[in-house]
Amino acid sequence: MMTRRALLAMLALSAPAFGQGISSRGVRPQPRGKPSGRPFQARFTDVAKQAGLTEPTIYGPADSKSYIIEVVGSGVACLDFDNDGWLDLFVLSGTRLEAAPPGATNRLYKNNRDGTFTDVTAKAGLTRSGWASAVTVGDYDNDGFDDLFITYYGHNVLYHNNGDGTFTDVTEKAGFEQETVRYGSGCTWVDYDRDGRLDLFVATYLNTTLDKLPKPGENTDCRWKGVPVNCGPRGLPTGLVQLFHNNGDGTFTDVSRQSGVAAAARSYPMTAVAADYDNDGWPDIYVACDSTPSWLFRNQHDGTFREEALERGVALSEDGVEQAGMGVAVGDYDLDGNLDIFKTHFADDTNVLYRNDGKGYFDDFTIRAGIGVETRFVGWGAGIVDLDNDGLPDVFVVTGSVYPEVERTLPAYPFRTPRLVFRNLGDGRFEELIDEAGSGVSAAHTSRGCAFGDFDNDGDQDILVMNMNEPPSLLRNDVSGGGHWLKVLLVGVTSNRSAIGARVIARYGGRTQAQEVTAQSSFYSANDRRLHFGLGAAASADLTIRWPSGATEKISSVEANQLIVVREGSGILRRQRFG
């Protein structure tokens, strides 16, 4: 007897592609239930201007878009590049077709520890113009300082952190130099063979170049709602993925073919998130794919991967339809100790919530969880994160259209749109909040990447957001109500120094929550590596840490409202109370 998943897989493989560019199922929003009436204890305020984040992120023209390269945008990162215990911010930038205008560069902002930041891009050696896409953060040479890999339309770049506030471009030295122009997309550090060294997974969105792109309205893939728009991705050559093995001497070897990832085809890969989705102790890689089935590369423990998204339920929607996968959030929304997946999609469609059964098989819980009430906006960066410290992970999404021309004809599809909060009600359902979450959420922008971290060290999760042709937003979170929290920063010894791939299970107040250290998530972005657990009324938590090496540690009765730094094999190195 054919299973439901097998049937959907067969239908997806046999279905013809349809036009109008990015996939949109045209579904109607689900009815909204009666509001819960519960107060939401988190409030977000955009403090970017007073924090010193005033330079706009250039990405194509502001109010017209001729080519897909001008609309996709880029990511951001929260990282502590100088190891001073305070989050710094990294914002990627695009350019314009005619020429790079003044100020069109990636920007590194150093945290001044007083709510403000200083632009140290030039001093750090990171000034660069071009069509930047994604960033992944990790210590690939285990020297104690986070390095940066950035994908571009053109040529990708590896920056080595020198540990003195500066970075060096080591792309050629490391073996990443390429002659071919490619449209780089998602990328993530991942120790796929558990040898203690970070390897690199890199996606290419489209296998084409700018000079080969059709013009707006040129064919059926270049119109949306009857309006001529930029073309793609449908009708354009599909992308590819690569895997590079860390040789341990500062160089990498392309193992895409022998690892099996190069066999994946016929999709447009975007954000890539490495995590252990089937709980076998080995990192897998999930890739959101635009307008085509998404990919799940399952680790076979022998240096190879199998692409199993269709049979595991995360390639398509519940009704077997391709969607415009852009951003990915990974977290344990239902507190069963398994990592679930939230994926963002296009307008006239729902974002999708996949629930993990614990064995790496997923069910589409979008409608049952209340996510299906929202179909108005194009979703990009997202996170499954406890915004109000009540012990229940919420969902946050940034939105923004790709068609400024459509709004002039169809006002129901605005170019600039608000952010979204789906508050976790604790019974498997979510409640959508916009105005209730503060002006930083309700304000309209055309946003892309976002990253989560506590920039002011006050015990809650703030959010950095990339806005097209505007300064970034820095959403300061002010949580009231007294919910407790705990932050965990892991330092690998046998495992990679960044502890990317480590799993922490926290038990608190009768609840169990799993989180994993990742090097990319959201949309093309990288979060604070300090894992943040809201604890609600619980004053302590018991932790179980599974390191990438396979070793496990248990730490009992960890008091709330502090950061603990845990060194592999040595327990808690230090504790820090935030003021």
XYZ file of C-alpha atoms in Angstrom:
579
model
C 0.000 0.000 0.000
C 1.389 3.406 -0.991
C 1.945 5.735 1.961
C 0.682 9.304 1.911
C 4.248 10.664 1.821
C 5.156 8.384 -1.090
C 2.073 9.530 -2.984
C 2.938 13.206 -2.442
C 6.492 12.534 -3.577
C 5.266 10.903 -6.783
C 2.844 13.724 -7.493
C 5.505 16.376 -6.882
C 7.979 14.731 -9.222
C 5.423 14.366 -11.988
C 3.729 17.764 -11.664
C 4.612 20.376 -14.286
C 6.126 23.672 -13.254
C 3.780 26.625 -13.401
C 4.447 30.260 -14.218
C 4.340 33.591 -12.472
C 7.760 33.266 -10.930
C 7.807 32.494 -7.222
C 5.432 29.782 -6.021
C 2.221 30.922 -4.422
C -0.498 28.395 -3.616
C -3.242 31.002 -3.575
C -4.663 29.651 -0.323
C -7.156 31.554 1.797
C -6.211 32.443 5.361
C -7.706 30.305 8.096
C -10.315 31.919 10.363
C -8.878 33.632 13.408
C -10.066 32.321 16.715
C -11.140 34.401 19.658
C -8.162 36.330 21.123
C -6.721 34.672 24.202
C -6.774 37.935 26.141
C -3.454 37.100 27.754
C -1.037 40.016 28.096
C 2.109 39.708 25.996
C 5.058 40.637 28.194
C 7.532 41.491 25.395
C 7.668 44.888 23.675
C 9.951 45.671 20.746
C 11.271 49.166 19.969
C 13.533 50.000 17.038
C 16.553 51.692 18.613
C 18.859 51.506 15.575
C 19.195 55.267 15.172
C 20.175 56.014 18.757
C 22.425 52.929 18.744
C 24.406 54.343 15.799
C 23.128 52.052 13.037
C 22.290 54.864 10.625
C 23.751 53.828 7.263
C 21.264 52.374 4.749
C 21.755 48.888 3.354
C 21.940 49.447 -0.391
C 20.246 46.730 -2.422
C 19.185 47.680 -5.959
C 16.918 50.667 -6.653
C 14.515 51.607 -3.894
C 11.242 51.608 -5.822
C 11.744 49.533 -8.968
C 13.365 46.176 -9.630
C 14.440 44.883 -13.032
C 16.212 41.669 -12.056
C 15.880 39.028 -9.352
C 19.367 39.853 -8.061
C 18.007 43.245 -6.923
C 15.178 41.829 -4.798
C 16.484 38.835 -2.821
C 18.526 40.839 -0.345
C 20.931 39.585 2.294
C 21.470 38.446 5.841
C 22.874 39.776 9.108
C 24.778 38.299 12.042
C 25.020 38.658 15.804
C 28.532 37.674 16.883
C 31.160 38.496 19.495
C 34.095 38.991 17.134
C 36.432 40.318 19.835
C 35.408 37.957 22.673
C 34.541 40.722 25.129
C 31.217 39.174 26.138
C 29.086 41.693 24.241
C 27.369 41.055 20.923
C 28.634 42.906 17.897
C 26.564 43.254 14.723
C 27.378 42.474 11.096
C 25.141 43.722 8.267
C 25.601 42.545 4.684
C 24.986 44.896 1.761
C 24.221 44.798 -1.924
C 24.989 47.357 -4.581
C 23.329 48.739 -7.733
C 23.695 47.678 -11.329
C 25.022 50.984 -12.616
C 27.726 51.279 -9.917
C 28.231 50.944 -6.196
C 27.065 54.199 -4.566
C 29.071 55.677 -1.700
C 28.602 53.636 1.450
C 27.520 50.434 -0.277
C 29.518 48.009 1.854
C 29.068 45.337 4.482
C 29.292 46.869 7.949
C 30.704 45.599 11.236
C 29.464 47.402 14.345
C 31.369 47.018 17.612
C 29.309 47.020 20.788
C 30.243 49.939 23.079
C 28.487 48.223 26.032
C 26.244 51.229 26.618
C 23.512 50.607 24.049
C 25.513 52.139 21.187
C 27.782 50.760 18.480
C 30.798 52.002 16.538
C 31.272 51.244 12.843
C 34.661 49.473 12.680
C 34.300 48.081 9.148
C 37.340 49.819 7.663
C 39.537 49.137 10.681
C 38.535 45.473 10.630
C 39.350 45.132 6.922
C 35.805 44.165 5.932
C 34.959 46.993 3.511
C 33.625 45.386 0.354
C 30.977 46.301 -2.235
C 28.977 43.762 -4.210
C 25.834 41.643 -4.175
C 26.271 39.953 -0.794
C 23.831 37.178 0.093
C 24.467 35.051 3.192
C 26.866 34.870 6.117
C 27.869 31.998 8.373
C 29.872 32.485 11.571
C 32.238 29.931 13.101
C 35.805 29.289 14.234
C 37.047 27.079 11.392
C 40.674 26.900 12.646
C 39.829 26.519 16.361
C 41.926 29.508 17.404
C 39.222 30.957 19.638
C 37.934 33.691 17.304
C 34.914 33.532 14.997
C 35.576 33.677 11.260
C 33.180 34.746 8.488
C 32.185 33.146 5.213
C 30.029 35.282 2.905
C 28.291 34.266 -0.310
C 27.877 36.672 -3.213
C 26.555 36.994 -6.686
C 30.005 36.807 -8.169
C 32.611 35.266 -5.863
C 32.290 34.062 -2.278
C 34.725 35.218 0.422
C 36.314 33.668 3.535
C 37.549 36.110 6.187
C 39.884 34.854 8.903
C 39.562 36.592 12.274
C 43.087 37.598 13.337
C 42.110 38.056 16.984
C 43.230 41.685 17.091
C 40.078 43.305 15.726
C 41.010 42.706 12.095
C 40.114 40.143 9.438
C 42.096 38.828 6.454
C 40.638 37.629 3.158
C 41.968 34.049 2.889
C 39.618 32.876 0.127
C 42.359 31.846 -2.293
C 44.637 30.411 0.393
C 41.811 28.252 1.761
C 40.907 26.859 -1.660
C 37.630 28.704 -2.244
C 38.784 30.756 -5.230
C 36.505 30.186 -8.232
C 36.708 31.418 -11.803
C 33.006 30.974 -12.545
C 30.551 33.696 -11.575
C 27.864 32.168 -9.372
C 24.836 33.434 -7.487
C 25.734 32.265 -4.002
C 22.946 31.773 -1.457
C 22.780 29.858 1.830
C 25.926 28.645 3.583
C 26.689 27.048 6.916
C 29.598 25.726 8.921
C 28.999 22.099 9.917
C 31.278 19.385 11.317
C 29.626 16.691 9.226
C 32.244 13.985 9.995
C 32.662 14.906 13.701
C 36.436 15.247 13.475
C 36.483 18.455 15.518
C 36.954 20.757 12.538
C 34.255 22.851 10.868
C 33.482 21.976 7.267
C 31.488 24.238 4.950
C 28.242 23.725 3.041
C 27.529 26.286 0.293
C 24.481 26.736 -1.954
C 24.145 28.445 -5.329
C 20.668 29.905 -5.917
C 20.659 30.134 -9.722
C 23.121 28.616 -12.164
C 23.158 31.652 -14.435
C 24.592 35.139 -14.780
C 23.090 38.602 -14.846
C 23.580 39.117 -18.571
C 21.397 36.068 -19.305
C 18.400 37.146 -17.229
C 15.193 38.075 -19.103
C 13.663 41.515 -18.660
C 10.446 42.278 -16.715
C 7.328 41.089 -18.522
C 9.341 39.210 -21.134
C 7.557 35.876 -20.541
C 4.991 34.220 -18.252
C 7.579 33.856 -15.479
C 7.979 37.645 -15.479
C 4.446 38.655 -14.517
C 2.628 38.545 -11.181
C -1.065 39.352 -10.798
C -0.877 40.535 -14.402
C 1.821 43.125 -13.633
C 5.230 42.956 -15.394
C 7.862 42.202 -12.729
C 11.412 40.904 -12.443
C 11.752 37.330 -13.691
C 12.310 34.157 -11.733
C 13.215 32.003 -10.206
C 10.932 29.820 -12.319
C 12.147 29.630 -15.892
C 15.773 30.192 -14.843
C 18.476 27.490 -14.526
C 18.229 25.764 -11.138
C 20.994 25.909 -8.546
C 23.335 23.498 -6.796
C 25.066 22.824 -3.475
C 28.670 22.068 -2.501
C 30.376 20.585 0.550
C 33.969 21.438 1.492
C 35.969 19.307 3.942
C 38.274 21.067 6.404
C 41.809 19.696 5.969
C 42.977 21.071 9.323
C 45.719 23.225 7.816
C 43.645 26.247 6.785
C 42.600 24.690 3.476
C 39.461 22.908 2.280
C 38.746 20.168 -0.264
C 35.594 20.012 -2.382
C 33.876 16.708 -1.496
C 30.513 17.526 -3.089
C 30.441 14.461 -5.351
C 31.800 11.837 -2.973
C 29.549 13.097 -0.143
C 26.456 12.805 -2.338
C 25.205 16.387 -1.996
C 26.023 17.202 -5.623
C 23.338 14.751 -6.750
C 20.575 17.115 -5.594
C 19.102 18.940 -8.577
C 16.121 20.839 -10.017
C 15.643 23.259 -7.120
C 16.565 26.831 -6.168
C 18.374 26.474 -2.810
C 18.322 29.354 -0.336
C 18.848 29.255 3.468
C 20.754 26.224 4.808
C 20.477 25.085 8.439
C 22.616 22.245 9.790
C 21.184 20.407 12.803
C 20.499 16.880 14.002
C 16.902 16.441 12.833
C 16.635 12.671 13.453
C 18.316 12.551 16.883
C 21.076 10.144 15.850
C 23.937 12.366 16.998
C 25.079 13.404 13.501
C 24.361 16.774 11.829
C 21.980 16.833 8.876
C 21.398 19.805 6.563
C 18.012 21.284 5.663
C 17.809 23.690 2.720
C 14.795 25.896 1.983
C 14.287 25.916 -1.781
C 12.416 28.612 -3.666
C 9.436 27.553 -5.822
C 10.660 23.950 -5.824
C 10.864 21.033 -3.331
C 13.153 21.786 -0.377
C 16.028 19.445 0.487
C 16.940 17.500 3.624
C 20.406 15.951 3.471
C 20.471 13.148 6.037
C 23.897 12.259 7.408
C 24.841 8.597 6.767
C 27.689 8.613 9.366
C 30.288 7.654 6.746
C 31.021 11.002 5.124
C 28.002 10.836 2.830
C 24.471 12.258 2.763
C 21.136 11.132 1.298
C 18.553 13.694 0.207
C 15.307 12.566 1.905
C 13.078 15.635 2.181
C 10.127 14.155 0.288
C 9.889 10.940 2.261
C 10.475 12.757 5.555
C 7.755 15.327 4.936
C 9.668 18.612 4.613
C 9.895 19.100 0.848
C 6.337 20.308 0.193
C 3.213 21.665 1.839
C 0.701 19.333 3.499
C -1.235 19.122 0.226
C 1.869 18.226 -1.778
C 2.481 21.611 -3.414
C 5.813 23.333 -3.959
C 6.287 26.570 -2.019
C 8.608 29.558 -2.140
C 10.925 28.472 0.663
C 13.150 31.355 1.763
C 13.898 31.402 5.499
C 14.218 28.605 8.063
C 13.826 28.616 11.840
C 14.664 25.558 13.928
C 13.496 24.998 17.496
C 11.412 22.908 19.867
C 8.076 24.731 19.807
C 6.066 21.950 21.482
C 8.663 21.108 24.160
C 9.024 17.419 23.323
C 12.817 17.457 23.019
C 12.843 17.364 19.198
C 13.811 20.064 16.688
C 10.893 21.333 14.602
C 11.149 23.432 11.427
C 9.414 26.689 10.485
C 9.825 27.806 6.853
C 8.794 31.158 5.355
C 6.978 31.536 2.038
C 5.385 33.934 -0.436
C 2.211 36.053 -0.232
C -1.083 34.227 -0.875
C 0.416 31.263 0.944
C 1.075 30.318 4.544
C 4.404 29.972 6.230
C 4.814 26.326 7.229
C 5.403 24.640 10.591
C 6.743 21.080 10.425
C 6.495 19.048 13.653
C 9.235 16.474 14.266
C 8.145 13.035 15.506
C 11.546 12.426 17.119
C 12.831 10.141 14.390
C 13.320 12.810 11.756
C 9.914 12.458 10.123
C 7.777 15.592 10.008
C 4.095 16.474 9.774
C 2.730 19.800 8.535
C 1.093 21.340 11.626
C 0.590 24.788 10.089
C -3.211 24.820 10.246
C -3.498 22.971 13.568
C -0.992 25.349 15.179
C -2.834 28.497 14.051
C -0.084 29.688 11.681
C -2.451 29.500 8.708
C -4.306 32.678 9.711
C -1.692 34.783 7.882
C -1.258 34.805 4.081
C -0.849 38.523 3.297
C 2.906 38.950 3.308
C 6.131 37.586 1.827
C 8.066 35.982 4.706
C 11.866 35.983 5.000
C 13.928 35.752 8.190
C 12.399 33.891 11.126
C 13.181 32.395 14.498
C 11.669 29.962 16.981
C 12.660 31.794 20.137
C 11.130 32.626 23.524
C 10.450 36.347 23.188
C 8.744 36.914 26.552
C 10.683 34.462 28.781
C 7.553 32.487 29.681
C 9.219 29.158 28.899
C 7.346 28.692 25.608
C 9.213 29.305 22.314
C 7.429 31.816 20.075
C 7.835 32.444 16.330
C 9.058 35.732 14.869
C 8.994 36.596 11.134
C 10.180 39.555 9.061
C 8.366 40.308 5.808
C 8.657 42.414 2.670
C 7.535 42.210 -0.935
C 9.763 41.688 -3.979
C 7.537 43.631 -6.391
C 7.391 47.413 -5.769
C 5.568 47.782 -9.099
C 2.589 45.691 -7.961
C 1.577 48.027 -5.128
C 0.941 50.852 -7.589
C -1.667 48.705 -9.361
C -2.832 46.500 -6.475
C -2.640 48.327 -3.112
C -3.595 45.090 -1.309
C -0.012 43.919 -1.973
C 2.177 46.627 -0.382
C 5.938 46.664 -0.813
C 6.655 47.520 2.840
C 4.969 45.336 5.451
C 5.120 44.705 9.220
C 6.924 42.020 11.200
C 4.942 39.157 12.737
C 4.894 37.534 16.153
C 3.193 34.205 16.743
C 2.889 33.893 20.514
C 3.040 30.317 21.831
C -0.090 29.530 23.829
C 1.380 26.368 25.323
C -1.133 23.902 23.896
C 0.408 23.432 20.464
C -1.230 26.576 19.111
C -0.029 30.087 18.348
C -1.723 33.475 18.373
C -0.643 36.150 15.883
C 0.342 39.508 17.373
C 1.501 42.636 15.539
C 0.506 45.883 17.277
C 0.506 44.133 20.675
C 4.240 43.397 20.318
C 5.281 47.048 19.997
C 6.148 49.643 17.383
C 9.252 47.731 16.273
C 6.997 44.916 15.078
C 4.136 46.923 13.584
C 6.370 49.304 11.576
C 6.373 48.596 7.833
C 9.649 47.843 6.032
C 10.915 45.699 3.186
C 13.035 43.335 5.264
C 15.046 40.190 4.522
C 17.484 38.646 7.020
C 17.182 38.847 10.794
C 19.290 37.533 13.664
C 18.504 36.977 17.321
C 20.685 37.840 20.310
C 20.883 39.861 23.522
C 22.873 42.933 22.456
C 22.384 44.798 25.739
C 22.920 41.800 28.056
C 19.666 42.265 29.947
C 18.349 38.696 29.736
C 15.998 38.761 26.762
C 16.252 38.280 23.009
C 16.681 41.336 20.796
C 16.532 41.229 16.991
C 18.701 42.703 14.226
C 16.858 43.121 10.899
C 18.127 43.903 7.391
C 15.935 46.460 5.578
C 16.262 47.032 1.840
C 17.634 50.535 1.089
C 17.113 51.659 4.701
C 19.241 51.445 7.825
C 18.858 48.133 9.657
C 16.395 47.815 12.505
C 17.659 46.943 15.960
C 14.629 45.775 17.908
C 15.300 46.150 21.602
C 13.153 43.771 23.611
C 11.818 45.007 26.934
C 10.269 42.098 28.832
C 8.097 42.676 31.869
C 6.378 40.177 34.119
C 9.355 38.575 35.803
C 9.894 35.486 33.637
C 13.202 33.801 34.388
C 15.842 32.878 31.793
C 19.139 31.080 31.312
C 21.877 31.521 28.685
C 24.375 28.797 27.763
C 27.619 29.395 25.851
C 29.495 26.226 24.890
C 33.229 25.882 24.199
C 34.350 22.725 22.388
C 37.608 20.909 23.102
C 37.458 17.575 21.306
C 34.554 19.055 19.367
C 34.934 22.159 17.215
C 35.737 25.202 19.356
C 32.476 26.965 18.380
C 30.477 23.902 19.509
C 28.402 24.156 16.330
C 26.139 21.117 16.303
C 25.998 20.771 20.091
C 22.568 19.945 21.537
C 21.367 21.292 24.907
C 18.231 19.909 26.530
C 16.910 22.026 29.386
C 14.396 20.674 31.892
C 12.576 23.306 33.908
C 9.202 23.536 35.632
C 8.041 20.193 34.237
C 8.990 21.193 30.684
C 11.689 19.908 28.340
C 13.196 22.030 25.569
C 15.893 21.179 23.010
C 18.108 23.757 21.319
C 21.117 23.348 19.066
C 24.054 25.605 18.243
C 23.774 26.568 14.564
C 25.923 28.629 12.207
C 23.114 29.807 9.910
C 19.342 30.097 10.211
C 16.573 32.653 9.706
C 17.236 33.995 6.199
C 20.919 33.978 5.239
C 21.769 35.013 8.817
C 23.594 33.879 11.964
C 22.293 34.131 15.534
C 24.064 34.673 18.855
C 25.768 31.364 19.770
C 24.682 31.836 23.376
C 21.602 29.630 23.595
C 18.747 31.419 25.363
C 16.130 29.534 27.381
C 13.135 31.354 28.794
C 12.177 29.542 31.999
C 8.913 31.191 33.019
C 8.347 30.734 36.749
C 11.100 28.122 37.117
C 14.062 29.350 39.176
C 16.492 26.713 37.858
C 17.027 24.181 35.102
C 18.725 20.826 34.642
C 20.858 20.645 31.513
C 21.980 17.760 29.344
C 24.627 18.676 26.779
C 25.454 16.434 23.847
C 28.640 17.652 22.244
C 29.370 17.240 18.502
C 32.014 14.665 19.460
C 29.232 12.477 20.872
C 30.196 13.035 24.525
C 27.434 14.046 26.950
C 27.460 16.070 30.151
C 24.763 16.732 32.730
C 24.634 19.828 34.893
C 21.895 19.875 37.516
C 20.074 22.709 39.255
C 21.550 25.598 37.306
C 20.210 28.796 38.823
C 18.196 31.070 36.522
C 18.967 34.607 35.341
C 22.604 34.104 34.429
C 24.910 33.171 31.564
C 26.983 30.048 32.066
C 30.014 29.183 29.948
C 30.546 25.425 29.692
C 33.821 23.922 28.468
C 33.620 20.414 27.011
C 34.638 17.906 29.668
C 35.178 20.540 32.358
C 31.679 21.688 33.316
C 30.901 25.329 34.046
C 33.923 27.568 33.400
C 32.321 30.782 34.570
C 29.024 32.432 35.378
C 27.867 35.937 34.570
C 24.992 37.896 36.022
C 23.624 40.577 33.722
C 22.920 44.021 35.071
